Amino acid sequence: MSRSFFAVLRDGKVYADKWPHHSVVAAMAESRIIPVTRKAISWTPAIAVLNAALTWQFMPEEQLAPGFMLSLIMLSLPLQGLYWLGWRSRQLLKPSLRHWYKELRDKLRKQGVECHPQDEKGPEYMDLAIILRKALETLPPEEH
């Protein structure tokens, strides 16, 4: 099933919001990609506009096209981060992470916490983010 570009970007934004910022998940790629993407969303537009303005003001005419293309490439960087996060959020978990997901889900159910059902094909990274956030809020630290 193919999803539209904007649906993947929206999923990336939701996934970034749901992913916990905790030392338990510090080794995973999301813990590095999400902060960089957030910084890129806030800083890259200003840097791209500054680059375009400086190119327009100080570069010779034959350098205008490469300068503006560089600005457009800069503007695409946050989109690339959100797209990767949206793509990753819909990937099935690896077997080791699937085992950890099921352990956490079972511990949460024993505590009486409502867990949303997973897909028929198995848990995805978005499901792991939701379960991790609930586990970090609910369970004592030794049970993560």
CSV table of C-alpha atoms in Angstrom, one decimal:
chain,number,residue,atom,x,y,z
A,1,MET,CA,0.0,0.0,0.0
A,2,SER,CA,1.5,3.3,-1.1
A,3,ARG,CA,1.0,6.4,1.1
A,4,SER,CA,1.2,9.9,-0.2
A,5,PHE,CA,4.2,12.1,0.5
A,6,PHE,CA,2.3,14.4,2.9
A,7,ALA,CA,0.9,11.4,4.8
A,8,VAL,CA,4.4,10.1,5.4
A,9,LEU,CA,5.5,13.6,6.5
A,10,ARG,CA,2.5,13.8,8.9
A,11,ASP,CA,3.4,10.3,10.3
A,12,GLY,CA,6.9,11.5,10.8
A,13,LYS,CA,5.8,14.5,12.8
A,14,VAL,CA,3.5,12.3,14.9
A,15,TYR,CA,6.2,9.7,15.4
A,16,ALA,CA,8.7,12.4,16.5
A,17,ASP,CA,6.1,13.7,19.0
A,18,LYS,CA,5.4,10.2,20.5
A,19,TRP,CA,9.0,9.0,20.7
A,20,PRO,CA,10.2,9.2,24.3
A,21,HIS,CA,13.4,11.1,25.2
A,22,HIS,CA,14.9,8.8,27.7
A,23,SER,CA,18.2,7.0,28.3
A,24,VAL,CA,16.4,3.7,27.7
A,25,VAL,CA,16.2,4.4,24.0
A,26,ALA,CA,19.3,6.5,23.6
A,27,ALA,CA,21.1,4.0,21.4
A,28,MET,CA,18.3,3.9,18.8
A,29,ALA,CA,18.6,6.0,15.6
A,30,GLU,CA,15.4,8.0,16.4
A,31,SER,CA,17.1,9.5,19.5
A,32,ARG,CA,19.6,11.2,17.2
A,33,ILE,CA,17.4,11.9,14.1
A,34,ILE,CA,14.5,13.6,16.0
A,35,PRO,CA,16.5,16.3,17.7
A,36,VAL,CA,18.5,17.1,14.5
A,37,THR,CA,15.2,17.2,12.5
A,38,ARG,CA,13.7,19.6,15.0
A,39,LYS,CA,16.7,21.9,14.9
A,40,ALA,CA,16.6,21.7,11.1
A,41,ILE,CA,12.9,22.7,11.1
A,42,SER,CA,13.6,25.8,13.1
A,43,TRP,CA,17.0,26.9,11.7
A,44,THR,CA,17.2,25.8,8.1
A,45,PRO,CA,14.7,28.2,6.6
A,46,ALA,CA,16.6,31.2,8.0
A,47,ILE,CA,19.9,29.9,6.8
A,48,ALA,CA,18.5,29.1,3.3
A,49,VAL,CA,17.1,32.7,3.0
A,50,LEU,CA,20.4,34.2,4.2
A,51,ASN,CA,22.3,32.1,1.7
A,52,ALA,CA,19.9,33.2,-1.1
A,53,ALA,CA,20.2,36.8,-0.1
A,54,LEU,CA,24.0,36.7,0.1
A,55,THR,CA,24.2,34.9,-3.2
A,56,TRP,CA,22.0,37.5,-4.8
A,57,GLN,CA,23.9,40.4,-3.3
A,58,PHE,CA,27.5,39.3,-3.7
A,59,MET,CA,27.9,36.6,-6.3
A,60,PRO,CA,28.3,37.1,-10.0
A,61,GLU,CA,25.4,36.3,-12.3
A,62,GLU,CA,26.7,32.9,-13.3
A,63,GLN,CA,26.7,31.8,-9.6
A,64,LEU,CA,23.0,32.7,-9.0
A,65,ALA,CA,21.6,29.4,-10.1
A,66,PRO,CA,23.9,27.2,-8.0
A,67,GLY,CA,23.4,29.5,-5.0
A,68,PHE,CA,19.6,29.3,-5.2
A,69,MET,CA,19.8,25.5,-5.8
A,70,LEU,CA,21.8,25.2,-2.6
A,71,SER,CA,19.1,27.1,-0.7
A,72,LEU,CA,16.4,24.8,-2.1
A,73,ILE,CA,18.5,21.8,-1.0
A,74,MET,CA,18.8,23.3,2.4
A,75,LEU,CA,15.1,23.7,2.6
A,76,SER,CA,14.6,20.0,1.8
A,77,LEU,CA,16.7,18.8,4.7
A,78,PRO,CA,14.0,19.0,7.4
A,79,LEU,CA,11.6,17.3,5.0
A,80,GLN,CA,14.1,14.4,4.5
A,81,GLY,CA,14.2,13.9,8.3
A,82,LEU,CA,10.4,13.9,8.7
A,83,TYR,CA,10.1,11.6,5.7
A,84,TRP,CA,12.6,9.1,7.2
A,85,LEU,CA,10.7,9.2,10.5
A,86,GLY,CA,7.4,8.7,8.8
A,87,TRP,CA,8.8,5.8,6.8
A,88,ARG,CA,10.4,4.3,9.9
A,89,SER,CA,7.2,4.6,11.9
A,90,ARG,CA,5.5,2.1,9.6
A,91,GLN,CA,8.2,-0.5,9.5
A,92,LEU,CA,7.8,-3.8,11.4
A,93,LEU,CA,9.9,-4.2,14.5
A,94,LYS,CA,12.9,-6.5,14.4
A,95,PRO,CA,12.5,-9.7,16.4
A,96,SER,CA,14.5,-8.5,19.4
A,97,LEU,CA,12.5,-5.2,19.6
A,98,ARG,CA,9.3,-7.2,19.0
A,99,HIS,CA,10.1,-9.3,22.1
A,100,TRP,CA,10.8,-6.1,24.1
A,101,TYR,CA,7.5,-4.6,22.9
A,102,LYS,CA,5.5,-7.6,24.0
A,103,GLU,CA,7.2,-7.7,27.4
A,104,LEU,CA,6.4,-4.0,28.0
A,105,ARG,CA,2.8,-4.5,26.7
A,106,ASP,CA,2.3,-7.4,29.1
A,107,LYS,CA,3.7,-5.5,32.0
A,108,LEU,CA,1.4,-2.6,31.2
A,109,ARG,CA,-1.6,-4.8,31.0
A,110,LYS,CA,-0.8,-6.3,34.4
A,111,GLN,CA,-0.7,-2.8,35.8
A,112,GLY,CA,-4.2,-2.2,34.2
A,113,VAL,CA,-3.0,0.3,31.5
A,114,GLU,CA,-5.0,0.3,28.3
A,115,CYS,CA,-2.8,-0.6,25.3
A,116,HIS,CA,-4.0,0.0,21.8
A,117,PRO,CA,-4.2,-3.1,19.5
A,118,GLN,CA,-1.4,-3.7,17.0
A,119,ASP,CA,-1.7,-4.4,13.3
A,120,GLU,CA,-2.5,-7.9,12.0
A,121,LYS,CA,1.0,-8.1,10.5
A,122,GLY,CA,2.8,-7.2,13.8
A,123,PRO,CA,3.9,-4.3,15.8
A,124,GLU,CA,5.5,-1.3,14.1
A,125,TYR,CA,7.9,1.3,15.4
A,126,MET,CA,5.0,3.7,16.0
A,127,ASP,CA,3.5,1.0,18.3
A,128,LEU,CA,6.8,0.7,20.1
A,129,ALA,CA,7.0,4.5,20.6
A,130,ILE,CA,3.5,4.5,22.1
A,131,ILE,CA,4.2,1.6,24.4
A,132,LEU,CA,7.5,3.0,25.5
A,133,ARG,CA,6.0,6.3,26.4
A,134,LYS,CA,3.3,4.6,28.5
A,135,ALA,CA,5.8,2.3,30.1
A,136,LEU,CA,8.1,5.2,31.0
A,137,GLU,CA,5.2,7.1,32.6
A,138,THR,CA,3.7,4.1,34.4
A,139,LEU,CA,6.2,1.4,35.3
A,140,PRO,CA,8.9,1.7,37.9
A,141,PRO,CA,12.4,2.3,36.4
A,142,GLU,CA,13.6,-1.3,37.0
A,143,GLU,CA,10.8,-2.7,34.8
A,144,HIS,CA,11.6,-0.9,31.6
